[in-house]
């Protein structure tokens, strides 16, 4: 009599067959998970990105298997991959106090939508010095360039003694957000004749030989295009439909491309798309939308206040967002000036991170780049140096509070690059010290730190450093300038400090009587003397002697100057929260 089979068990033959099938399926899955370069890859569904531990001493030049490059049509007359030139110094050793492991920094890389265990760009980024960033005359991005050390082009008259308001254009508001906000700097561009000829400029502006175009994003959801000389429109505005607090960027190659982040994404209680947009400046069409609502984000806050950079040699957009992602976007730009067309076909790589201090790791400041290294601080106070060619953290530093001000870089000599940064008062309560710092950008070592007592306001306007520092050059080469909000118990107080670059010692300070978030800008006259231009929450725009802090000229714009001025020769442009974009002439005279 045959034995009864136990209920639920398979015959031995069937069981063996099932095991073979399962084994084949497992083998197939493993094979599919191995890409052609040998990198182990896996798709990551929403919110399951797994940062990998960073070694205690990261290698400055790792040699992992390369990530496959998608097949794209080459850009006409593309430049060869650059190599580091003289002065392109590299991270060779890390200061022990700046080891990423000290702060528990973990990171992951998503290459073209897939998480990879290792990453190496086939086209290496080696960005040049700040004075080589923009191929045209003007100011291309927030603070001008990849070092974030500018904001002005050309020289101003000798002995500046007057700020004359030449024109003022009224703009609107959207969902309660009006005028120009923080960081709110325009781009200023002198377009070549052949580029103007293919743009949708108004006919009289297209034919204007010396047109300098003002491109300003505002919180009423529009990007305005104006003539620097008289403030008249050069073409219709681009209507984004959501408030923009940050600063636009123009392509540094002189290509007719505009890049613009968006900081607000709730309009009348409704959520609208938020991200960084790329527009054609031939016909103002939207070419690409980098969505801040990113499935790989470890922080669910999606705004972009940052102003991106573009590495001209590798055709790569570099951007950071409040979603705590550093983006490298291979644009694959196709530009045909004769045919009057331009297009992009982006491939997006991401650097995502966490740390022991990063509960809210999103970035509001704009990334600064030296050689192949990107520098940014986040809302939690984590300052990082990230190798853009390997997307690994070289060093990290805790600046102790939220940092919205961008880092500023300066080459000081052989194998010596300075980084200046300042934090605000946020996570530590209603008052405390704002730390103004100088670090070695190549090692992460702190060179000096100065604590400035400050407080938050009784309203939503915070205290500390929202303004990006300004580094002096030429006659001001020994000084660095910090604009700090709410430095005393007086309502709305603000102060600008001039510190010695080598020691951090105070050289001079000036009480501005009212708080300000506007970034100071260094100006230089034809005779080589240096000055500091700074706006205030009171509406006062001032020019100070850069060596002494003496007030030389001022103008009342009648409303909070939250944005940062940009300067072209003897003309400056800045927006206010009072819903005006203002053009101001800098006048000089005899001593």
Coordinates of C-alpha atoms in Angstrom, one line a residue:
X1 CA 0.0 0.0 0.0
X2 CA 1.6 3.3 -1.1
X3 CA 2.5 5.7 1.7
X4 CA 0.4 8.8 2.1
X5 CA 2.1 12.0 1.0
X6 CA 2.1 14.7 3.7
X7 CA -0.2 17.5 2.9
X8 CA 1.5 20.6 1.4
X9 CA 4.8 18.9 0.3
X10 CA 5.8 18.3 -3.3
X11 CA 7.1 15.1 -4.8
X12 CA 10.9 14.9 -4.8
X13 CA 11.1 15.3 -8.6
X14 CA 8.9 18.4 -8.6
X15 CA 10.8 19.9 -5.8
X16 CA 14.1 19.5 -7.6
X17 CA 12.6 21.0 -10.7
X18 CA 11.3 24.0 -8.8
X19 CA 14.7 24.6 -7.2
X20 CA 16.4 24.5 -10.6
X21 CA 13.9 27.1 -11.9
X22 CA 14.5 29.4 -8.8
X23 CA 18.3 29.1 -9.2
X24 CA 18.1 30.1 -12.9
X25 CA 15.9 33.1 -12.0
X26 CA 18.4 34.2 -9.4
X27 CA 21.3 33.9 -11.8
X28 CA 19.4 35.9 -14.4
X29 CA 18.7 38.7 -11.9
X30 CA 22.4 38.8 -10.9
X31 CA 23.5 39.0 -14.6
X32 CA 21.0 41.8 -15.2
X33 CA 22.4 43.7 -12.2
X34 CA 25.9 43.8 -13.7
X35 CA 26.5 46.5 -16.2
X36 CA 28.9 46.4 -19.1
X37 CA 31.6 48.3 -17.2
X38 CA 31.6 45.8 -14.3
X39 CA 29.9 48.2 -11.9
X40 CA 27.3 46.6 -9.7
X41 CA 24.1 48.6 -10.3
X42 CA 20.6 48.5 -9.1
X43 CA 17.5 50.7 -9.6
X44 CA 16.4 52.5 -6.5
X45 CA 12.7 53.1 -5.9
X46 CA 11.6 56.3 -4.1
X47 CA 13.1 56.9 -0.7
X48 CA 15.3 53.8 -0.7
X49 CA 18.7 55.3 -1.6
X50 CA 21.4 53.8 0.5
X51 CA 24.4 56.0 1.2
X52 CA 27.7 54.1 1.4
X53 CA 30.3 54.8 4.0
X54 CA 33.1 57.1 3.1
X55 CA 36.6 55.9 4.0
X56 CA 38.4 57.8 6.8
X57 CA 41.0 59.0 4.3
X58 CA 39.5 59.3 0.9
X59 CA 41.8 58.9 -2.0
X60 CA 42.0 62.1 -4.1
X61 CA 42.2 60.2 -7.4
X62 CA 40.4 56.8 -7.1
X63 CA 40.3 54.6 -10.2
X64 CA 37.0 52.7 -10.3
X65 CA 35.5 51.2 -13.3
X66 CA 34.0 53.9 -15.5
X67 CA 30.2 54.5 -15.7
X68 CA 29.0 53.9 -19.3
X69 CA 28.4 57.0 -21.2
X70 CA 25.1 57.2 -23.1
X71 CA 25.5 57.5 -26.9
X72 CA 24.8 61.1 -27.9
X73 CA 25.5 63.2 -30.9
X74 CA 28.7 65.2 -30.4
X75 CA 28.5 69.0 -30.0
X76 CA 29.8 70.7 -33.1
X77 CA 33.4 71.8 -32.8
X78 CA 33.6 70.4 -29.2
X79 CA 36.6 71.2 -27.1
X80 CA 38.9 68.4 -26.0
X81 CA 38.8 67.2 -22.4
X82 CA 40.9 69.7 -20.4
X83 CA 43.8 68.8 -18.2
X84 CA 44.9 70.6 -15.1
X85 CA 47.1 73.6 -15.9
X86 CA 49.6 75.6 -13.8
X87 CA 47.9 76.6 -10.5
X88 CA 45.3 73.9 -10.7
X89 CA 46.2 72.5 -7.3
X90 CA 44.8 69.2 -5.9
X91 CA 43.8 67.8 -2.6
X92 CA 46.7 65.7 -1.5
X93 CA 46.2 65.4 2.2
X94 CA 43.3 66.0 4.5
X95 CA 43.5 67.9 7.8
X96 CA 42.7 65.3 10.5
X97 CA 39.9 67.4 11.9
X98 CA 38.2 67.5 8.5
X99 CA 38.0 63.8 7.8
X100 CA 34.4 63.1 6.6
X101 CA 34.2 60.1 8.9
X102 CA 34.4 62.5 11.9
X103 CA 31.0 63.8 11.1
X104 CA 29.6 60.5 9.9
X105 CA 29.3 61.6 6.3
X106 CA 27.8 58.9 4.1
X107 CA 27.1 59.4 0.4
X108 CA 25.7 57.6 -2.7
X109 CA 26.0 58.3 -6.4
X110 CA 23.2 57.9 -8.9
X111 CA 24.5 57.9 -12.4
X112 CA 21.8 58.4 -15.1
X113 CA 19.1 57.1 -12.8
X114 CA 20.9 54.1 -11.4
X115 CA 22.8 53.9 -8.1
X116 CA 26.5 52.9 -8.6
X117 CA 29.1 51.7 -6.2
X118 CA 31.8 53.7 -7.9
X119 CA 31.8 56.7 -10.3
X120 CA 34.4 58.3 -12.5
X121 CA 33.7 60.9 -15.2
X122 CA 35.0 60.1 -18.6
X123 CA 35.3 63.9 -19.3
X124 CA 37.1 65.3 -16.3
X125 CA 36.1 68.7 -14.9
X126 CA 39.1 71.1 -14.3
X127 CA 37.5 74.5 -14.1
X128 CA 39.7 77.5 -14.7
X129 CA 40.3 80.7 -12.6
X130 CA 37.5 83.1 -11.9
X131 CA 38.7 85.7 -14.5
X132 CA 38.3 83.1 -17.3
X133 CA 34.8 81.9 -16.4
X134 CA 32.7 84.1 -18.8
X135 CA 33.6 84.4 -22.5
X136 CA 31.7 87.7 -22.9
X137 CA 31.6 91.0 -21.1
X138 CA 29.4 91.1 -18.1
X139 CA 28.3 89.2 -15.0
X140 CA 27.2 85.7 -15.8
X141 CA 26.0 84.2 -12.5
X142 CA 25.6 84.9 -8.8
X143 CA 28.8 86.6 -7.7
X144 CA 30.0 86.4 -11.3
X145 CA 31.9 83.2 -11.6
X146 CA 33.0 79.8 -10.2
X147 CA 34.9 81.3 -7.3
X148 CA 31.9 83.5 -6.4
X149 CA 34.3 86.3 -5.9
X150 CA 32.9 88.9 -8.3
X151 CA 29.6 90.6 -9.2
X152 CA 31.1 93.5 -11.1
X153 CA 32.6 94.0 -14.6
X154 CA 34.9 96.8 -15.6
X155 CA 35.9 99.9 -13.6
X156 CA 34.0 102.8 -12.0
X157 CA 34.9 106.5 -12.2
X158 CA 37.7 107.8 -9.9
X159 CA 36.6 109.3 -6.6
X160 CA 33.0 108.0 -6.5
X161 CA 30.8 110.6 -4.8
X162 CA 27.3 110.1 -6.1
X163 CA 24.8 107.3 -6.7
X164 CA 22.2 108.6 -9.2
X165 CA 19.0 106.7 -9.8
X166 CA 18.6 106.7 -13.6
X167 CA 15.6 104.4 -14.0
X168 CA 13.2 102.3 -11.9
X169 CA 10.9 99.7 -13.3
X170 CA 7.9 98.6 -11.3
X171 CA 7.3 94.9 -11.1
X172 CA 4.6 92.8 -9.4
X173 CA 4.0 90.1 -6.8
X174 CA 2.6 86.6 -6.8
X175 CA 1.0 84.7 -3.9
X176 CA 2.2 87.4 -1.5
X177 CA 5.8 87.4 -2.7
X178 CA 6.7 90.7 -4.2
X179 CA 9.7 92.4 -5.9
X180 CA 13.2 90.9 -5.8
X181 CA 14.2 88.7 -2.9
X182 CA 17.3 87.0 -1.5
X183 CA 19.7 86.3 -3.3
X184 CA 18.2 88.2 -6.3
X185 CA 21.1 89.2 -8.5
X186 CA 20.7 89.9 -12.2
X187 CA 22.9 88.8 -15.0
X188 CA 24.5 91.5 -17.2
X189 CA 25.5 90.6 -20.8
X190 CA 27.0 92.4 -23.8
X191 CA 25.8 90.1 -26.6
X192 CA 27.9 89.9 -29.8
X193 CA 26.2 91.2 -32.9
X194 CA 25.8 87.7 -34.5
X195 CA 24.1 86.4 -31.3
X196 CA 21.7 89.4 -31.1
X197 CA 20.8 88.8 -34.7
X198 CA 19.2 85.3 -33.9
X199 CA 17.5 86.4 -30.7
X200 CA 13.9 87.4 -30.3
X201 CA 14.9 90.9 -29.1
X202 CA 12.7 93.8 -30.1
X203 CA 13.9 95.2 -33.4
X204 CA 15.4 98.4 -32.1
X205 CA 17.3 96.5 -29.4
X206 CA 18.5 93.8 -31.8
X207 CA 20.1 96.6 -33.8
X208 CA 21.6 98.4 -30.9
X209 CA 25.4 98.0 -31.3
X210 CA 26.4 98.4 -27.6
X211 CA 23.4 96.7 -26.0
X212 CA 24.0 95.4 -22.4
X213 CA 21.1 93.2 -21.5
X214 CA 19.8 93.0 -17.9
X215 CA 18.3 89.6 -17.1
X216 CA 16.5 89.6 -13.7
X217 CA 14.3 86.9 -12.1
X218 CA 11.7 88.2 -9.7
X219 CA 9.2 86.9 -7.1
X220 CA 6.3 87.8 -9.3
X221 CA 7.2 84.7 -11.3
X222 CA 8.7 86.6 -14.3
X223 CA 12.2 86.8 -15.7
X224 CA 12.7 90.3 -17.0
X225 CA 14.9 91.5 -19.9
X226 CA 15.9 95.1 -19.8
X227 CA 18.3 97.6 -21.4
X228 CA 21.0 98.6 -18.9
X229 CA 21.2 102.1 -20.3
X230 CA 17.6 103.1 -19.8
X231 CA 15.7 100.2 -18.2
X232 CA 13.4 99.7 -21.2
X233 CA 12.4 96.1 -22.1
X234 CA 14.6 94.4 -24.6
X235 CA 12.0 91.6 -25.2
X236 CA 9.0 90.0 -23.5
X237 CA 9.5 88.5 -20.0
X238 CA 9.6 84.7 -19.5
X239 CA 6.6 83.8 -17.3
X240 CA 7.6 81.0 -15.0
X241 CA 4.4 81.2 -12.9
X242 CA 6.1 80.7 -9.5
X243 CA 8.2 83.1 -7.3
X244 CA 11.9 83.1 -7.9
X245 CA 14.1 84.2 -5.0
X246 CA 17.5 83.3 -6.4
X247 CA 19.7 84.5 -9.2
X248 CA 19.8 83.5 -12.9
X249 CA 22.9 82.2 -14.7
X250 CA 23.8 82.8 -18.3
X251 CA 25.9 80.2 -20.2
X252 CA 29.6 81.1 -19.7
X253 CA 30.5 80.1 -23.3
X254 CA 28.3 82.9 -24.6
X255 CA 25.7 80.4 -25.8
X256 CA 22.1 81.8 -25.8
X257 CA 21.2 79.6 -22.8
X258 CA 19.6 80.8 -19.5
X259 CA 19.5 78.7 -16.2
X260 CA 17.1 79.6 -13.4
X261 CA 16.2 77.9 -10.1
X262 CA 12.9 78.3 -8.4
X263 CA 12.5 78.8 -4.7
X264 CA 8.7 78.8 -4.0
X265 CA 6.4 76.1 -5.1
X266 CA 3.1 76.8 -3.3
X267 CA 0.8 79.2 -5.0
X268 CA -2.5 80.1 -3.2
X269 CA -2.4 76.8 -1.3
X270 CA -1.6 74.7 -4.4
X271 CA 1.7 73.0 -5.1
X272 CA 3.2 73.8 -8.5
X273 CA 6.2 72.2 -10.3
X274 CA 9.6 73.2 -8.8
X275 CA 13.0 72.9 -10.2
X276 CA 15.8 74.4 -12.2
X277 CA 14.9 75.4 -15.8
X278 CA 17.0 75.8 -18.9
X279 CA 15.7 78.3 -21.5
X280 CA 16.7 79.1 -25.0
X281 CA 17.6 82.8 -25.3
X282 CA 17.0 82.5 -29.0
X283 CA 13.2 82.2 -28.7
X284 CA 12.8 81.9 -24.8
X285 CA 11.5 78.3 -25.1
X286 CA 11.9 75.9 -22.2
X287 CA 14.5 73.3 -23.2
X288 CA 14.7 71.3 -20.0
X289 CA 13.2 71.1 -16.5
X290 CA 15.4 69.6 -13.7
X291 CA 12.6 68.5 -11.3
X292 CA 13.3 69.2 -7.6
X293 CA 10.7 66.7 -6.6
X294 CA 13.4 64.0 -7.0
X295 CA 12.8 60.4 -6.2
X296 CA 16.4 60.1 -4.9
X297 CA 16.1 63.0 -2.5
X298 CA 16.6 62.2 1.2
X299 CA 15.0 65.4 2.2
X300 CA 11.5 66.3 1.0
X301 CA 12.0 69.9 0.4
X302 CA 12.5 70.7 -3.3
X303 CA 13.4 74.4 -3.8
X304 CA 16.3 75.8 -5.8
X305 CA 17.6 79.1 -4.6
X306 CA 21.1 78.3 -5.8
X307 CA 22.5 79.8 -9.0
X308 CA 24.2 77.1 -11.1
X309 CA 27.5 77.0 -12.8
X310 CA 28.4 75.5 -16.2
X311 CA 31.8 73.9 -16.9
X312 CA 32.4 75.1 -20.5
X313 CA 35.0 72.5 -21.4
X314 CA 32.8 69.4 -20.5
X315 CA 29.4 71.0 -21.3
X316 CA 28.3 70.2 -17.7
X317 CA 25.7 72.1 -15.5
X318 CA 26.6 72.0 -11.8
X319 CA 23.8 72.7 -9.4
X320 CA 22.7 72.1 -5.8
X321 CA 19.3 72.1 -4.3
X322 CA 17.4 72.1 -1.0
X323 CA 16.6 68.5 -1.7
X324 CA 20.2 67.8 -0.6
X325 CA 21.4 66.7 -4.0
X326 CA 24.4 67.9 -6.0
X327 CA 23.7 67.5 -9.7
X328 CA 26.1 67.1 -12.6
X329 CA 24.1 67.5 -15.8
X330 CA 25.9 66.6 -19.0
X331 CA 24.0 69.0 -21.3
X332 CA 24.9 67.5 -24.7
X333 CA 24.4 71.0 -26.2
X334 CA 23.8 71.4 -29.9
X335 CA 24.3 75.0 -31.0
X336 CA 24.0 76.1 -34.6
X337 CA 24.5 79.9 -34.7
X338 CA 24.1 80.1 -38.5
X339 CA 20.8 78.2 -38.4
X340 CA 19.7 80.0 -35.2
X341 CA 19.0 76.8 -33.2
X342 CA 20.1 75.5 -29.8
X343 CA 19.1 72.3 -27.9
X344 CA 20.2 70.2 -24.9
X345 CA 19.8 66.5 -24.3
X346 CA 20.7 66.2 -20.6
X347 CA 22.1 63.2 -18.7
X348 CA 21.9 63.7 -14.9
X349 CA 24.2 62.3 -12.3
X350 CA 23.6 62.9 -8.6
X351 CA 25.6 63.0 -5.3
X352 CA 23.3 62.3 -2.3
X353 CA 24.5 62.4 1.3
X354 CA 23.7 62.2 5.0
X355 CA 25.8 62.9 8.1
X356 CA 25.5 62.9 11.9
X357 CA 24.5 66.6 11.9
X358 CA 22.4 66.7 8.7
X359 CA 18.8 66.4 9.8
X360 CA 18.0 69.1 7.1
X361 CA 20.9 68.8 4.7
X362 CA 19.5 70.9 1.8
X363 CA 21.6 73.6 0.2
X364 CA 20.4 77.2 -0.4
X365 CA 23.8 78.6 -1.2
X366 CA 25.3 78.5 -4.7
X367 CA 28.2 76.0 -5.2
X368 CA 31.7 77.4 -5.7
X369 CA 34.2 75.4 -7.8
X370 CA 38.0 75.3 -7.7
X371 CA 39.6 73.0 -10.3
X372 CA 37.7 69.7 -9.9
X373 CA 36.3 70.5 -6.4
X374 CA 32.9 71.8 -5.5
X375 CA 32.3 73.6 -2.2
X376 CA 28.9 74.1 -0.5
X377 CA 27.4 74.3 3.0
X378 CA 23.9 73.1 3.9
X379 CA 21.0 74.0 6.2
X380 CA 22.4 71.9 9.1
X381 CA 25.9 73.4 9.0
X382 CA 27.8 70.8 7.1
X383 CA 30.4 72.3 4.7
X384 CA 31.8 69.8 2.1
X385 CA 34.5 69.6 -0.5
X386 CA 33.3 67.2 -3.1
X387 CA 35.5 65.9 -6.0
X388 CA 33.3 66.4 -9.0
X389 CA 35.1 63.8 -11.1
X390 CA 34.4 61.0 -8.6
X391 CA 31.5 62.4 -6.6
X392 CA 33.2 61.6 -3.3
X393 CA 33.6 63.8 -0.2
X394 CA 37.2 64.9 0.2
X395 CA 36.7 66.7 3.5
X396 CA 33.9 68.0 5.7
X397 CA 33.6 70.7 8.4
X398 CA 30.9 71.6 10.9
X399 CA 30.3 75.3 10.7
X400 CA 27.8 75.0 13.6
X401 CA 24.7 76.4 12.1
X402 CA 22.6 76.9 8.9
X403 CA 24.7 78.5 6.1
X404 CA 22.8 80.2 3.3
X405 CA 25.8 82.4 2.3
X406 CA 27.8 81.0 -0.5
X407 CA 31.5 80.0 0.0
X408 CA 34.1 82.3 -1.7
X409 CA 37.4 81.0 -3.0
X410 CA 40.7 82.7 -3.6
X411 CA 44.1 81.4 -4.8
X412 CA 46.7 82.8 -2.4
X413 CA 49.9 81.3 -3.8
X414 CA 51.5 78.0 -4.7
X415 CA 49.3 75.1 -3.5
X416 CA 47.3 77.5 -1.3
X417 CA 43.6 78.1 -1.9
X418 CA 41.5 80.0 0.7
X419 CA 37.8 79.5 1.4
X420 CA 35.7 82.1 3.2
X421 CA 32.4 81.3 4.8
X422 CA 30.0 82.5 7.5
X423 CA 27.0 81.0 9.2
X424 CA 23.7 82.4 10.6
X425 CA 21.7 82.2 13.8
X426 CA 19.1 79.5 13.4
X427 CA 19.4 76.1 15.1
X428 CA 21.2 77.4 18.2
X429 CA 18.3 79.6 19.3
X430 CA 17.5 83.3 19.1
X431 CA 21.0 84.6 19.7
X432 CA 24.6 83.5 19.6
X433 CA 27.9 84.0 17.7
X434 CA 28.0 84.1 14.0
X435 CA 31.2 82.5 12.9
X436 CA 33.3 84.2 10.1
X437 CA 35.9 81.7 8.9
X438 CA 38.8 81.1 6.6
X439 CA 39.7 77.5 5.7
X440 CA 42.3 75.9 3.6
X441 CA 40.2 74.8 0.6
X442 CA 42.5 71.9 -0.2
X443 CA 42.8 70.3 3.2
X444 CA 39.8 71.5 5.2
X445 CA 42.0 73.0 8.0
X446 CA 40.5 76.1 9.7
X447 CA 42.9 79.0 9.5
X448 CA 40.9 81.4 11.7
X449 CA 37.5 81.9 13.1
X450 CA 35.9 85.1 14.4
X451 CA 32.7 85.1 16.5
X452 CA 30.3 88.0 16.0
X453 CA 27.3 88.2 18.5
X454 CA 24.0 88.4 16.6
X455 CA 20.3 87.5 17.1
X456 CA 17.3 86.5 15.2
X457 CA 14.5 89.0 14.6
X458 CA 11.0 89.0 16.1
X459 CA 9.8 88.3 12.6
X460 CA 10.7 85.7 10.0
X461 CA 13.8 87.6 8.9
X462 CA 16.8 85.9 10.5
X463 CA 20.1 87.1 11.8
X464 CA 23.7 86.4 10.9
X465 CA 25.3 85.9 7.5
X466 CA 22.9 85.7 4.6
X467 CA 25.2 87.8 2.5
X468 CA 28.1 86.1 0.7
X469 CA 31.5 87.5 1.7
X470 CA 33.5 89.7 -0.7
X471 CA 37.2 89.2 -1.2
X472 CA 39.3 92.3 -1.9
X473 CA 41.7 92.4 -4.8
X474 CA 44.3 94.9 -6.0
X475 CA 44.5 97.7 -3.4
X476 CA 42.1 95.7 -1.2
X477 CA 44.0 92.4 -1.5
X478 CA 44.6 92.2 2.3
X479 CA 40.9 92.4 3.2
X480 CA 37.8 90.3 3.2
X481 CA 34.3 91.7 3.9
X482 CA 31.3 90.2 5.7
X483 CA 27.8 91.8 5.9
X484 CA 26.1 90.5 9.1
X485 CA 22.4 91.0 10.0
X486 CA 21.1 91.8 13.5
X487 CA 24.4 92.4 15.3
X488 CA 23.0 94.3 18.3
X489 CA 19.8 94.6 20.2
X490 CA 18.8 97.6 18.2
X491 CA 15.8 96.8 15.9
X492 CA 17.1 95.5 12.6
X493 CA 20.7 96.4 13.1
X494 CA 23.4 95.3 10.7
X495 CA 27.2 95.7 10.4
X496 CA 29.8 95.3 7.7
X497 CA 33.2 94.0 8.8
X498 CA 36.5 94.3 7.1
X499 CA 38.9 91.6 8.3
X500 CA 42.6 90.9 7.6
X501 CA 42.7 87.9 5.4
X502 CA 45.8 86.4 7.0
X503 CA 44.9 86.9 10.7
X504 CA 41.1 87.5 10.9
X505 CA 41.8 90.7 12.8
X506 CA 39.3 93.5 12.6
X507 CA 40.5 96.3 10.4
X508 CA 37.3 98.3 10.4
X509 CA 33.6 97.9 10.8
X510 CA 30.6 100.1 10.0
X511 CA 27.2 100.1 11.6
X512 CA 24.6 100.2 8.8
X513 CA 21.7 101.0 11.2
X514 CA 19.5 98.3 9.7
X515 CA 19.9 94.6 9.0
X516 CA 20.7 93.4 5.5
X517 CA 21.0 90.2 3.5
X518 CA 22.5 91.8 0.4
X519 CA 25.9 90.6 -0.6
X520 CA 28.7 93.3 -0.7
X521 CA 30.5 93.9 -4.0
X522 CA 34.0 95.1 -4.4
X523 CA 34.5 97.9 -7.0
X524 CA 37.7 99.4 -8.5
X525 CA 38.1 102.8 -10.1
X526 CA 40.3 103.6 -13.1
X527 CA 43.1 104.6 -10.8
X528 CA 43.1 101.3 -9.0
X529 CA 41.5 102.3 -5.7
X530 CA 39.0 99.9 -4.2
X531 CA 35.5 100.4 -2.8
X532 CA 32.7 98.3 -1.3
X533 CA 29.1 98.6 -2.5
X534 CA 26.5 97.3 0.0
X535 CA 22.7 97.4 0.2
X536 CA 20.6 97.4 3.4
X537 CA 17.1 96.4 4.5
X538 CA 16.4 100.1 5.1
X539 CA 16.7 100.7 1.3
X540 CA 20.0 102.5 1.6
X541 CA 22.6 101.7 -1.1
X542 CA 26.1 102.8 0.0
X543 CA 29.6 103.0 -1.5
X544 CA 32.3 102.8 1.2
X545 CA 36.0 103.3 1.0
X546 CA 37.4 99.8 1.0
X547 CA 40.4 100.6 3.2
X548 CA 38.7 102.7 5.9
X549 CA 34.9 102.1 5.7
X550 CA 34.3 105.8 5.1
X551 CA 30.9 106.6 3.5
X552 CA 31.5 108.1 0.1
X553 CA 28.0 108.0 -1.6
X554 CA 24.6 106.7 -0.9
X555 CA 21.1 106.5 -2.4
X556 CA 17.7 105.7 -0.9
X557 CA 15.8 103.1 -2.9
X558 CA 12.9 103.3 -0.4
X559 CA 12.5 99.6 0.3
X560 CA 14.4 96.5 1.5
X561 CA 17.4 95.7 -0.7
X562 CA 17.4 91.9 -0.1
X563 CA 18.9 91.1 -3.4
X564 CA 22.5 91.7 -4.4
X565 CA 23.7 94.4 -6.9
X566 CA 25.5 93.6 -10.2
X567 CA 27.7 96.2 -11.8
X568 CA 28.8 96.9 -15.4
X569 CA 31.2 99.8 -15.6
X570 CA 29.6 102.9 -14.0
X571 CA 26.1 101.3 -13.9
X572 CA 24.6 99.0 -11.3
X573 CA 21.3 97.2 -11.1
X574 CA 19.5 95.9 -8.0
X575 CA 15.9 95.0 -7.2
X576 CA 14.0 95.7 -4.0
X577 CA 11.2 94.1 -2.0
X578 CA 9.2 97.3 -2.8
X579 CA 8.6 95.8 -6.3
X580 CA 11.2 97.8 -8.3
X581 CA 14.2 97.0 -10.4
X582 CA 16.5 100.0 -10.2
X583 CA 19.3 101.2 -12.4
X584 CA 21.9 103.4 -10.7
X585 CA 24.8 105.4 -12.2
X586 CA 28.0 105.7 -10.2
X587 CA 29.4 109.2 -10.5
X588 CA 32.9 110.4 -9.6
X589 CA 34.7 113.7 -9.4
X590 CA 37.8 115.5 -8.2
X591 CA 39.1 114.9 -4.7

